[in-house]
Short mmCIF file of C-alpha atoms in Angstrom, two decimals:
data_model
loop_
_atom_site.label_atom_id
_atom_site.label_comp_id
_atom_site.label_asym_id
_atom_site.label_seq_id
_atom_site.Cartn_x
_atom_site.Cartn_y
_atom_site.Cartn_z
CA UNK A 1 -37.23 7.41 -1.63
CA UNK A 2 -38.04 5.82 -4.99
CA UNK A 3 -34.80 4.91 -6.75
CA UNK A 4 -34.42 4.47 -10.50
CA UNK A 5 -31.76 2.48 -12.29
CA UNK A 6 -31.19 2.31 -16.04
CA UNK A 7 -28.40 0.77 -18.10
CA UNK A 8 -27.59 1.89 -21.63
CA UNK A 9 -25.68 -0.59 -23.81
CA UNK A 10 -23.13 1.29 -25.88
CA UNK A 11 -20.99 -1.64 -27.05
CA UNK A 12 -21.94 -5.29 -27.44
CA UNK A 13 -19.29 -6.26 -24.87
CA UNK A 14 -16.44 -4.75 -22.92
CA UNK A 15 -13.93 -6.82 -24.81
CA UNK A 16 -15.21 -5.78 -28.25
CA UNK A 17 -12.61 -4.04 -30.41
CA UNK A 18 -13.50 -0.57 -31.67
CA UNK A 19 -13.17 0.10 -35.38
CA UNK A 20 -11.14 3.14 -34.48
CA UNK A 21 -9.33 2.56 -31.21
CA UNK A 22 -8.70 5.79 -29.36
CA UNK A 23 -6.24 6.95 -26.76
CA UNK A 24 -8.22 9.95 -25.47
CA UNK A 25 -11.70 10.56 -24.08
CA UNK A 26 -13.56 13.57 -22.62
CA UNK A 27 -16.71 13.36 -20.51
CA UNK A 28 -18.81 16.50 -19.89
CA UNK A 29 -21.45 17.35 -17.26
CA UNK A 30 -19.42 15.91 -14.42
CA UNK A 31 -20.84 17.74 -11.40
CA UNK A 32 -18.68 15.95 -8.86
CA UNK A 33 -15.98 13.30 -9.11
CA UNK A 34 -13.58 11.69 -6.70
CA UNK A 35 -10.96 9.97 -8.79
CA UNK A 36 -10.47 7.38 -6.04
CA UNK A 37 -13.81 5.94 -7.26
CA UNK A 38 -12.00 4.81 -10.41
CA UNK A 39 -9.89 1.75 -11.10
CA UNK A 40 -8.45 -0.63 -13.66
CA UNK A 41 -10.19 -3.82 -14.80
CA UNK A 42 -7.68 -6.64 -15.15
CA UNK A 43 -7.64 -10.28 -16.21
CA UNK A 44 -4.57 -12.35 -15.26
CA UNK A 45 -2.62 -9.13 -14.68
CA UNK A 46 -3.53 -7.79 -18.13
CA UNK A 47 -5.42 -4.48 -18.44
CA UNK A 48 -8.87 -5.00 -19.99
CA UNK A 49 -10.53 -1.69 -19.16
CA UNK A 50 -11.43 0.90 -16.55
CA UNK A 51 -14.35 2.02 -14.42
CA UNK A 52 -15.28 5.30 -12.75
CA UNK A 53 -18.31 6.74 -10.97
CA UNK A 54 -19.38 10.38 -10.82
CA UNK A 55 -22.34 12.68 -10.20
CA UNK A 56 -23.78 13.39 -13.65
CA UNK A 57 -26.82 15.58 -12.89
CA UNK A 58 -28.94 17.31 -10.24
CA UNK A 59 -32.52 16.02 -10.45
CA UNK A 60 -34.07 18.20 -7.74
CA UNK A 61 -33.28 19.74 -4.38
CA UNK A 62 -32.88 16.34 -2.72
CA UNK A 63 -31.89 14.03 -5.57
CA UNK A 64 -28.83 13.57 -7.77
CA UNK A 65 -28.14 11.41 -10.81
CA UNK A 66 -25.02 9.23 -10.68
CA UNK A 67 -23.26 7.45 -13.55
CA UNK A 68 -21.04 4.38 -13.47
CA UNK A 69 -18.98 4.32 -16.68
CA UNK A 70 -17.06 1.29 -17.95
CA UNK A 71 -14.35 1.67 -20.64
CA UNK A 72 -12.28 -0.80 -22.60
CA UNK A 73 -8.47 -0.76 -22.58
CA UNK A 74 -8.42 1.81 -25.43
CA UNK A 75 -10.80 4.20 -23.58
CA UNK A 76 -13.80 3.32 -25.73
CA UNK A 77 -17.05 3.49 -23.74
CA UNK A 78 -18.51 0.13 -22.81
CA UNK A 79 -21.38 0.59 -20.37
CA UNK A 80 -23.14 3.69 -19.11
CA UNK A 81 -25.08 2.92 -15.93
CA UNK A 82 -27.21 5.72 -14.46
CA UNK A 83 -29.16 5.79 -11.21
CA UNK A 84 -30.89 8.39 -9.04
CA UNK A 85 -30.47 8.63 -5.29
CA UNK A 86 -30.37 11.07 -2.41
CA UNK A 87 -27.85 13.90 -2.65
CA UNK A 88 -26.65 12.71 0.75
CA UNK A 89 -25.27 9.59 -0.90
CA UNK A 90 -21.46 9.58 -0.85
CA UNK A 91 -19.11 7.00 -2.32
CA UNK A 92 -16.65 5.79 0.30
CA UNK A 93 -14.64 3.12 -1.51
CA UNK A 94 -14.57 0.91 -4.59
CA UNK A 95 -12.95 -2.38 -5.56
CA UNK A 96 -12.74 -4.87 -8.45
CA UNK A 97 -12.28 -8.65 -8.11
CA UNK A 98 -11.84 -9.81 -11.70
CA UNK A 99 -15.54 -10.41 -12.38
CA UNK A 100 -17.51 -7.74 -10.55
CA UNK A 101 -17.27 -4.18 -9.24
CA UNK A 102 -18.12 -3.22 -5.67
CA UNK A 103 -18.99 0.27 -4.43
CA UNK A 104 -19.47 1.11 -0.77
CA UNK A 105 -21.82 4.06 -0.25
CA UNK A 106 -22.81 6.00 2.82
CA UNK A 107 -26.48 7.04 2.75
CA UNK A 108 -26.72 10.00 5.11
CA UNK A 109 -30.50 10.16 4.73
CA UNK A 110 -31.17 6.58 5.86
CA UNK A 111 -27.99 6.33 8.01
CA UNK A 112 -26.98 3.15 6.21
CA UNK A 113 -23.96 1.69 4.46
CA UNK A 114 -24.80 0.24 1.05
CA UNK A 115 -22.57 -2.19 -0.82
CA UNK A 116 -23.60 -2.30 -4.48
CA UNK A 117 -22.12 -5.04 -6.70
CA UNK A 118 -22.22 -4.77 -10.51
CA UNK A 119 -21.14 -7.21 -13.19
CA UNK A 120 -19.21 -6.05 -16.24
CA UNK A 121 -22.36 -6.07 -18.39
CA UNK A 122 -23.67 -3.15 -16.38
CA UNK A 123 -26.15 -5.13 -14.30
CA UNK A 124 -26.65 -4.39 -10.61
CA UNK A 125 -26.36 -7.87 -9.13
CA UNK A 126 -26.79 -7.26 -5.41
CA UNK A 127 -27.24 -4.50 -2.88
CA UNK A 128 -26.26 -5.17 0.73
CA UNK A 129 -27.52 -2.67 3.31
CA UNK A 130 -26.60 -2.27 6.96
CA UNK A 131 -27.11 0.59 9.41
CA UNK A 132 -24.16 2.45 10.80
CA UNK A 133 -24.24 3.07 14.52
CA UNK A 134 -22.25 4.79 17.25
CA UNK A 135 -19.76 1.91 17.08
CA UNK A 136 -18.78 3.00 13.58
CA UNK A 137 -18.79 6.76 14.28
CA UNK A 138 -14.99 6.87 14.26
CA UNK A 139 -14.90 5.28 10.82
CA UNK A 140 -17.60 7.63 9.49
CA UNK A 141 -15.64 10.63 10.79
CA UNK A 142 -12.52 9.24 9.15
CA UNK A 143 -14.31 9.02 5.81
CA UNK A 144 -15.56 12.59 6.20
CA UNK A 145 -12.06 13.97 6.81
CA UNK A 146 -10.18 11.70 4.39
CA UNK A 147 -12.64 11.72 1.49
CA UNK A 148 -10.03 12.86 -1.00
CA UNK A 149 -8.50 11.53 -4.17
CA UNK A 150 -5.28 10.79 -2.33
CA UNK A 151 -6.91 8.48 0.24
CA UNK A 152 -6.45 4.77 -0.33
CA UNK A 153 -8.92 1.90 0.06
CA UNK A 154 -8.72 1.08 3.75
CA UNK A 155 -11.69 -1.16 4.42
CA UNK A 156 -12.95 -2.82 1.19
CA UNK A 157 -10.91 -5.40 -0.73
CA UNK A 158 -11.50 -8.24 -3.20
CA UNK A 159 -11.71 -11.84 -1.98
CA UNK A 160 -10.29 -13.70 -4.97
CA UNK A 161 -13.04 -13.73 -7.61
CA UNK A 162 -15.82 -14.70 -5.21
CA UNK A 163 -16.66 -11.41 -3.54
CA UNK A 164 -15.41 -8.63 -1.32
CA UNK A 165 -14.39 -8.13 2.29
CA UNK A 166 -14.74 -5.09 4.52
CA UNK A 167 -12.65 -4.76 7.69
CA UNK A 168 -14.55 -2.39 9.97
CA UNK A 169 -13.03 -0.78 13.09
CA UNK A 170 -15.54 -0.57 15.97
CA UNK A 171 -15.50 1.48 19.16
CA UNK A 172 -17.88 1.11 22.11
CA UNK A 173 -16.80 3.37 24.94
CA UNK A 174 -13.30 2.29 25.92
CA UNK A 175 -13.56 -0.98 24.03
CA UNK A 176 -11.94 -1.03 20.59
CA UNK A 177 -12.29 -4.00 18.27
CA UNK A 178 -13.16 -4.86 14.66
CA UNK A 179 -15.40 -7.02 12.51
CA UNK A 180 -14.94 -8.59 9.10
CA UNK A 181 -17.88 -8.47 6.67
CA UNK A 182 -17.77 -10.74 3.61
CA UNK A 183 -20.03 -9.97 0.62
CA UNK A 184 -20.53 -12.67 -2.02
CA UNK A 185 -20.60 -11.65 -5.68
CA UNK A 186 -21.77 -15.12 -6.82
CA UNK A 187 -25.06 -15.10 -4.90
CA UNK A 188 -26.95 -12.86 -2.46
CA UNK A 189 -25.12 -13.80 0.70
CA UNK A 190 -23.07 -12.04 3.35
CA UNK A 191 -21.73 -12.96 6.77
CA UNK A 192 -19.79 -11.29 9.57
CA UNK A 193 -16.81 -12.52 11.56
CA UNK A 194 -16.45 -11.09 15.07
CA UNK A 195 -13.34 -11.83 17.17
CA UNK A 196 -15.23 -13.04 20.24
CA UNK A 197 -12.10 -14.66 21.71
CA UNK A 198 -10.27 -11.34 22.04
CA UNK A 199 -10.39 -10.68 25.79
CA UNK A 200 -8.14 -7.65 25.71
CA UNK A 201 -10.99 -5.40 24.54
CA UNK A 202 -8.53 -3.49 22.42
CA UNK A 203 -7.78 -4.99 19.03
CA UNK A 204 -7.00 -3.21 15.75
CA UNK A 205 -6.91 -5.08 12.45
CA UNK A 206 -5.21 -4.28 9.16
CA UNK A 207 -6.06 -6.19 5.98
CA UNK A 208 -3.04 -7.86 4.38
CA UNK A 209 -4.40 -10.02 1.55
CA UNK A 210 -7.07 -12.52 0.53
CA UNK A 211 -7.45 -15.56 -1.71
CA UNK A 212 -10.57 -17.35 -2.96
CA UNK A 213 -10.92 -18.94 0.49
CA UNK A 214 -8.63 -17.18 3.00
CA UNK A 215 -8.41 -13.70 4.53
CA UNK A 216 -5.21 -12.58 6.27
CA UNK A 217 -5.14 -9.80 8.89
CA UNK A 218 -2.43 -8.21 11.00
CA UNK A 219 -4.02 -7.68 14.41
CA UNK A 220 -2.54 -5.64 17.25
CA UNK A 221 -3.96 -6.32 20.72
CA UNK A 222 -3.39 -4.64 24.07
CA UNK A 223 -4.30 -5.75 27.58
CA UNK A 224 -5.41 -2.23 28.42
CA UNK A 225 -6.31 0.59 26.13
CA UNK A 226 -4.11 3.18 27.80
CA UNK A 227 -1.10 1.13 28.94
CA UNK A 228 0.90 -2.01 28.33
CA UNK A 229 2.77 -3.33 25.31
CA UNK A 230 0.76 -4.56 22.38
CA UNK A 231 1.03 -8.04 20.90
CA UNK A 232 1.11 -8.71 17.16
CA UNK A 233 -0.87 -11.50 15.52
CA UNK A 234 -1.29 -12.90 12.02
CA UNK A 235 -4.94 -13.95 11.87
CA UNK A 236 -6.28 -16.12 9.04
CA UNK A 237 -10.02 -16.57 8.42
CA UNK A 238 -11.60 -19.06 6.01
CA UNK A 239 -14.54 -17.20 4.49
CA UNK A 240 -16.00 -20.40 3.03
CA UNK A 241 -16.18 -22.29 6.35
CA UNK A 242 -16.70 -19.00 8.25
CA UNK A 243 -14.11 -20.04 10.82
CA UNK A 244 -10.77 -18.75 12.01
CA UNK A 245 -7.99 -20.99 10.66
CA UNK A 246 -5.17 -19.78 12.88
CA UNK A 247 -3.95 -16.94 15.09
CA UNK A 248 -0.16 -16.82 14.84
CA UNK A 249 1.57 -14.93 17.63
CA UNK A 250 5.10 -14.87 18.99
CA UNK A 251 4.45 -16.55 22.34
CA UNK A 252 6.93 -19.36 21.69
CA UNK A 253 9.41 -17.30 19.65
CA UNK A 254 12.69 -15.72 20.74
CA UNK A 255 11.60 -12.48 19.06
CA UNK A 256 8.40 -10.54 18.47
CA UNK A 257 7.30 -10.62 14.82
CA UNK A 258 4.98 -7.95 13.36
CA UNK A 259 3.68 -9.03 9.92
CA UNK A 260 3.41 -6.27 7.32
CA UNK A 261 3.02 -7.92 3.91
CA UNK A 262 2.14 -11.38 2.62
CA UNK A 263 2.66 -13.09 -0.73
CA UNK A 264 1.11 -16.39 -1.89
CA UNK A 265 3.58 -18.75 -3.56
CA UNK A 266 2.10 -20.01 -6.80
CA UNK A 267 1.63 -23.73 -7.16
CA UNK A 268 2.42 -25.01 -3.65
CA UNK A 269 -0.14 -23.42 -1.33
CA UNK A 270 2.51 -21.71 0.80
CA UNK A 271 2.73 -18.08 1.88
CA UNK A 272 5.67 -15.72 2.40
CA UNK A 273 5.15 -13.19 5.19
CA UNK A 274 7.48 -10.22 5.71
CA UNK A 275 7.54 -7.88 8.69
CA UNK A 276 9.67 -6.29 11.37
CA UNK A 277 11.03 -8.22 14.32
CA UNK A 278 11.73 -6.90 17.82
CA UNK A 279 13.47 -8.07 20.96
CA UNK A 280 11.23 -10.45 22.90
CA UNK A 281 10.55 -7.99 25.73
CA UNK A 282 10.20 -4.93 23.46
CA UNK A 283 7.12 -2.72 23.31
CA UNK A 284 6.16 -2.92 19.63
CA UNK A 285 4.15 0.30 19.93
CA UNK A 286 7.13 2.34 21.14
CA UNK A 287 10.45 0.53 20.65
CA UNK A 288 12.57 0.20 17.51
CA UNK A 289 12.68 -2.99 15.45
CA UNK A 290 15.83 -5.10 15.02
CA UNK A 291 15.40 -5.84 11.32
CA UNK A 292 13.20 -7.55 8.72
CA UNK A 293 12.01 -11.15 9.09
CA UNK A 294 10.54 -13.46 6.46
CA UNK A 295 8.37 -16.39 7.56
CA UNK A 296 7.27 -19.19 5.25
CA UNK A 297 3.88 -20.68 6.21
CA UNK A 298 1.52 -23.34 4.97
CA UNK A 299 -2.25 -22.75 4.68
CA UNK A 300 -2.81 -24.04 8.23
CA UNK A 301 -0.44 -21.53 9.80
CA UNK A 302 2.46 -23.89 10.38
CA UNK A 303 5.75 -21.97 10.21
CA UNK A 304 8.04 -23.85 7.81
CA UNK A 305 10.97 -21.46 7.82
CA UNK A 306 12.15 -18.26 9.53
CA UNK A 307 14.82 -15.94 8.16
CA UNK A 308 16.08 -12.78 9.86
CA UNK A 309 17.91 -9.87 8.25
CA UNK A 310 19.30 -7.48 10.89
CA UNK A 311 19.53 -3.72 10.36
CA UNK A 312 23.10 -3.70 11.71
CA UNK A 313 24.37 -6.81 9.90
CA UNK A 314 22.77 -8.17 6.70
CA UNK A 315 20.91 -5.00 5.72
CA UNK A 316 23.82 -2.72 6.68
CA UNK A 317 25.90 -4.38 3.94
CA UNK A 318 23.69 -2.72 1.32
CA UNK A 319 22.03 0.24 3.07
CA UNK A 320 23.45 2.76 5.60
CA UNK A 321 21.33 1.72 8.61
CA UNK A 322 21.73 2.06 12.37
CA UNK A 323 20.54 -0.11 15.27
CA UNK A 324 17.20 1.71 15.40
CA UNK A 325 16.31 0.59 11.88
CA UNK A 326 16.80 4.06 10.41
CA UNK A 327 18.41 4.42 7.00
CA UNK A 328 20.69 7.43 6.63
CA UNK A 329 18.81 10.37 5.03
CA UNK A 330 15.79 8.09 4.46
CA UNK A 331 14.47 7.20 7.91
CA UNK A 332 12.32 4.20 8.66
CA UNK A 333 11.20 1.85 5.89
CA UNK A 334 7.57 1.02 5.08
CA UNK A 335 7.10 -2.12 2.94
CA UNK A 336 4.54 -1.61 0.16
CA UNK A 337 4.80 -4.80 -1.84
CA UNK A 338 6.52 -8.17 -2.24
CA UNK A 339 7.21 -9.43 -5.77
CA UNK A 340 8.38 -12.97 -6.52
CA UNK A 341 9.85 -13.68 -9.95
CA UNK A 342 10.01 -17.00 -11.79
CA UNK A 343 13.64 -17.57 -10.76
CA UNK A 344 12.68 -17.58 -7.06
CA UNK A 345 13.96 -14.10 -6.22
CA UNK A 346 11.86 -11.82 -4.02
CA UNK A 347 11.88 -8.06 -4.57
CA UNK A 348 10.62 -5.69 -1.89
CA UNK A 349 9.26 -2.22 -2.66
CA UNK A 350 9.77 0.08 0.33
CA UNK A 351 9.51 3.78 1.01
CA UNK A 352 11.15 5.90 3.67
CA UNK A 353 9.62 8.23 6.23
CA UNK A 354 11.29 10.21 8.99
CA UNK A 355 10.71 12.78 11.70
CA UNK A 356 12.45 16.13 11.38
CA UNK A 357 12.32 19.55 13.02
CA UNK A 358 9.44 21.81 11.95
CA UNK A 359 10.57 25.45 12.02
CA UNK A 360 7.02 26.79 11.73
CA UNK A 361 5.77 24.48 14.48
CA UNK A 362 8.62 25.50 16.79
CA UNK A 363 7.84 29.17 16.23
CA UNK A 364 4.10 28.73 16.88
CA UNK A 365 4.77 26.66 20.00
CA UNK A 366 7.12 29.35 21.28
CA UNK A 367 4.43 31.98 20.71
CA UNK A 368 1.93 29.82 22.59
CA UNK A 369 4.31 29.56 25.54
CA UNK A 370 4.85 33.32 25.55
CA UNK A 371 1.08 33.91 25.50
CA UNK A 372 0.61 31.26 28.23
CA UNK A 373 -1.56 29.18 25.93
CA UNK A 374 -1.83 25.44 26.59
CA UNK A 375 -1.94 24.66 22.89
CA UNK A 376 1.10 23.28 21.04
CA UNK A 377 1.56 23.32 17.30
CA UNK A 378 4.10 20.50 17.47
CA UNK A 379 7.82 20.95 16.97
CA UNK A 380 8.43 18.17 14.45
CA UNK A 381 6.93 16.92 11.20
CA UNK A 382 6.96 13.61 9.33
CA UNK A 383 8.25 13.62 5.77
CA UNK A 384 8.09 10.86 3.15
CA UNK A 385 11.49 10.29 1.57
CA UNK A 386 13.09 8.01 -1.05
CA UNK A 387 11.96 4.73 -2.61
CA UNK A 388 14.01 1.62 -1.77
CA UNK A 389 14.19 -1.61 -3.81
CA UNK A 390 15.53 -4.71 -2.02
CA UNK A 391 16.39 -8.09 -3.58
CA UNK A 392 16.28 -11.36 -1.63
CA UNK A 393 17.38 -14.76 -2.90
CA UNK A 394 15.25 -17.93 -2.79
CA UNK A 395 16.55 -18.56 0.75
CA UNK A 396 15.19 -15.13 1.81
CA UNK A 397 18.62 -13.58 2.38
CA UNK A 398 19.20 -10.00 1.26
CA UNK A 399 21.42 -9.87 -1.85
CA UNK A 400 21.12 -6.27 -2.93
CA UNK A 401 19.38 -2.93 -2.42
CA UNK A 402 19.09 0.35 -4.29
CA UNK A 403 17.87 3.82 -3.33
CA UNK A 404 15.79 5.82 -5.79
CA UNK A 405 15.89 9.45 -4.74
CA UNK A 406 12.85 11.70 -4.87
CA UNK A 407 11.77 14.95 -3.30
CA UNK A 408 10.81 14.82 0.38
CA UNK A 409 7.19 15.76 1.06
CA UNK A 410 5.54 16.57 4.37
CA UNK A 411 2.94 14.01 5.44
CA UNK A 412 2.16 14.81 9.08
CA UNK A 413 2.57 17.88 11.24
CA UNK A 414 1.38 18.94 14.68
CA UNK A 415 1.52 17.07 17.97
CA UNK A 416 0.91 13.67 16.35
CA UNK A 417 4.28 13.95 14.62
CA UNK A 418 5.92 14.56 18.00
CA UNK A 419 4.53 11.59 19.90
CA UNK A 420 3.13 8.88 17.63
CA UNK A 421 5.05 5.59 17.33
CA UNK A 422 6.94 4.42 14.26
CA UNK A 423 4.21 1.87 13.42
CA UNK A 424 1.33 4.30 14.02
CA UNK A 425 2.94 6.95 11.83
CA UNK A 426 3.32 4.51 8.91
CA UNK A 427 -0.33 3.42 9.17
CA UNK A 428 -1.49 7.04 9.25
CA UNK A 429 0.63 8.01 6.23
CA UNK A 430 -0.80 5.06 4.31
CA UNK A 431 -4.36 5.89 5.36
CA UNK A 432 -3.97 9.50 4.24
CA UNK A 433 -2.45 8.43 0.91
CA UNK A 434 0.73 10.45 1.47
CA UNK A 435 3.17 7.78 0.32
CA UNK A 436 4.37 8.35 -3.26
CA UNK A 437 4.29 4.68 -4.32
CA UNK A 438 1.41 4.12 -6.78
CA UNK A 439 1.30 0.55 -8.13
CA UNK A 440 3.26 -2.30 -9.72
CA UNK A 441 2.56 -3.78 -13.15
CA UNK A 442 4.22 -6.29 -15.48
CA UNK A 443 4.61 -10.05 -15.43
CA UNK A 444 6.80 -11.37 -12.59
CA UNK A 445 6.25 -14.91 -13.91
CA UNK A 446 8.41 -13.87 -16.85
CA UNK A 447 10.94 -12.04 -14.62
CA UNK A 448 9.80 -8.51 -15.48
CA UNK A 449 7.83 -5.87 -13.59
CA UNK A 450 7.45 -2.09 -13.33
CA UNK A 451 7.20 -0.18 -10.03
CA UNK A 452 5.50 3.22 -10.37
CA UNK A 453 5.57 6.23 -8.06
CA UNK A 454 4.87 9.98 -8.05
CA UNK A 455 7.37 12.76 -7.45
CA UNK A 456 7.72 16.53 -7.72
CA UNK A 457 10.72 18.27 -9.18
CA UNK A 458 12.04 21.75 -9.77
CA UNK A 459 14.68 22.23 -12.43
CA UNK A 460 15.66 24.90 -14.92
CA UNK A 461 13.44 23.24 -17.54
CA UNK A 462 10.48 21.95 -15.52
CA UNK A 463 8.63 22.58 -12.27
CA UNK A 464 5.81 20.30 -11.24
CA UNK A 465 4.60 16.76 -10.59
CA UNK A 466 6.15 13.76 -12.34
CA UNK A 467 5.15 10.11 -12.68
CA UNK A 468 8.08 7.72 -12.51
CA UNK A 469 8.70 4.04 -13.23
CA UNK A 470 11.42 1.60 -12.20
CA UNK A 471 11.52 -1.22 -14.75
CA UNK A 472 13.11 -4.62 -14.09
CA UNK A 473 13.83 -6.80 -17.16
CA UNK A 474 15.13 -9.89 -15.39
CA UNK A 475 18.73 -8.69 -15.02
CA UNK A 476 18.79 -4.95 -14.31
CA UNK A 477 16.70 -1.87 -13.51
CA UNK A 478 16.00 1.17 -15.68
CA UNK A 479 13.98 4.34 -15.05
CA UNK A 480 11.47 6.45 -17.02
CA UNK A 481 9.27 9.40 -16.15
CA UNK A 482 6.41 11.54 -17.45
CA UNK A 483 5.94 15.24 -16.64
CA UNK A 484 2.42 15.82 -15.29
CA UNK A 485 2.04 19.59 -15.36
CA UNK A 486 -1.68 20.28 -15.75
CA UNK A 487 -4.41 22.81 -15.00
CA UNK A 488 -6.70 20.03 -13.79
CA UNK A 489 -8.29 20.26 -10.33
CA UNK A 490 -7.39 16.64 -9.65
CA UNK A 491 -5.37 13.96 -11.38
CA UNK A 492 -5.11 10.18 -11.13
CA UNK A 493 -2.70 7.79 -12.88
CA UNK A 494 -3.70 4.15 -13.45
CA UNK A 495 -1.89 1.21 -15.09
CA UNK A 496 -2.42 0.68 -18.81
CA UNK A 497 -1.14 -1.58 -21.58
CA UNK A 498 2.52 -2.58 -21.42
CA UNK A 499 4.82 0.45 -21.35
CA UNK A 500 1.97 2.94 -20.82
CA UNK A 501 -0.22 4.51 -18.16
CA UNK A 502 -3.74 5.94 -18.21
CA UNK A 503 -4.10 9.51 -16.91
CA UNK A 504 -7.43 10.87 -15.61
CA UNK A 505 -7.90 14.61 -15.08
CA UNK A 506 -10.91 16.33 -13.49
CA UNK A 507 -11.55 19.98 -14.41
CA UNK A 508 -13.99 21.15 -11.75
CA UNK A 509 -14.76 24.57 -13.28
CA UNK A 510 -15.54 23.01 -16.69
CA UNK A 511 -17.32 19.98 -15.12
CA UNK A 512 -15.20 17.71 -17.33
CA UNK A 513 -13.21 14.49 -17.02
CA UNK A 514 -10.37 13.86 -19.49
CA UNK A 515 -8.70 10.49 -20.07
CA UNK A 516 -5.61 9.67 -22.09
CA UNK A 517 -3.14 6.82 -22.60
CA UNK A 518 0.48 7.95 -22.45
CA UNK A 519 3.68 5.99 -22.98
CA UNK A 520 6.33 5.89 -20.27
CA UNK A 521 9.71 7.22 -21.31
#
């Protein structure tokens, strides 16, 4: 197919100030839009603009026109980039690294994955193309079923300001593994890391974070696919030297540590890693954790400090927990983000999830039994519960915690809810985008930040979705919210200038996208 690309310059630069700054924008002739293809453009944690991609026209029976639009922080149009391609082109994920935008496409006509990288002047810098094969069928099926606005980026992330990384799950028969593809945004160059030293033939990787030179993964390995306890590893890869820096496991520890989140410490090259810890002989895929651990590492993987906070001791002083790590009325805790402020404190943003009886599932299962059917609808469901804020001192000891109540929402039903492990359930909820946590903004270096999440409420005065913020000013927390009742087919909320958010709404029937800046509170 012959592909056309044209860029129309609407402003001299993205950073140019409009003579009449606006807080609203409408875009017509939007034939199809997934709001997950949008994002904020930031510079040193300050909002500088936004990007979004949509289908803008139908050229013929086999070809569509697509538009990549770039806006400034006041919603003034910056660049309007149009290109034509097969109608079987679908956007899988997008990411921004401070200098460039990356879009991962699936081309169903050529059976290829295409990574397109644009600069902020609207120029297509590089296109990386690779075929997708039977080894990636599971991932392709996942994209087909999870291609929704709620789904989160699962496989494409920024690597500092130098490029992007894709963590691809692979399956070949009974063998399950992964590969890491690194795409440079500075020059036309990509390379692939394959974990050749993994002899278990079952390894699953989850991206944790990346810097300008390092990529951190949480890798779970099993000796056999169908049996045996898994082992947890913190794997670090240097994408400049193209070598693995370290593979940290718990072989010489008294406990089993499962990393979940990592935070670079500014100015000293160290890293803070938080995760759950288990008894040494525990099965991390089935058993309950003992508490939360924080490890301090250097860039070579040397553990400088270990601190443990037990569910039944340290954490129980501030939250009603039991020895299975469950918080009363909240369930298990999934850690979304670590935030370190200038005074050395560490704040943890967590969200609860729990298993509870499913009346509809019980009734359907009973009917199946009566009809002698082998099918089961599942007798439990997984619901996402309240948001939890935890405060640790500079020695990584818990000093406080608060629960921010919100409406429970069902995330998983069916047999998976009955049998899946605590860890597997959390990963699935995250993959589906069913957690209510949205993002964190602010300036932790100046001891202030804002944690944002979605909720749904029903009161005498309002019924519908709300967008909520928990604001920390260096000494205490306060809360604000916005009511989001709308007739839009889909809605997305993104960070904006201090004290505000940007709201995108897609009206499918009218083929229209609306944007507006709205103040919190």
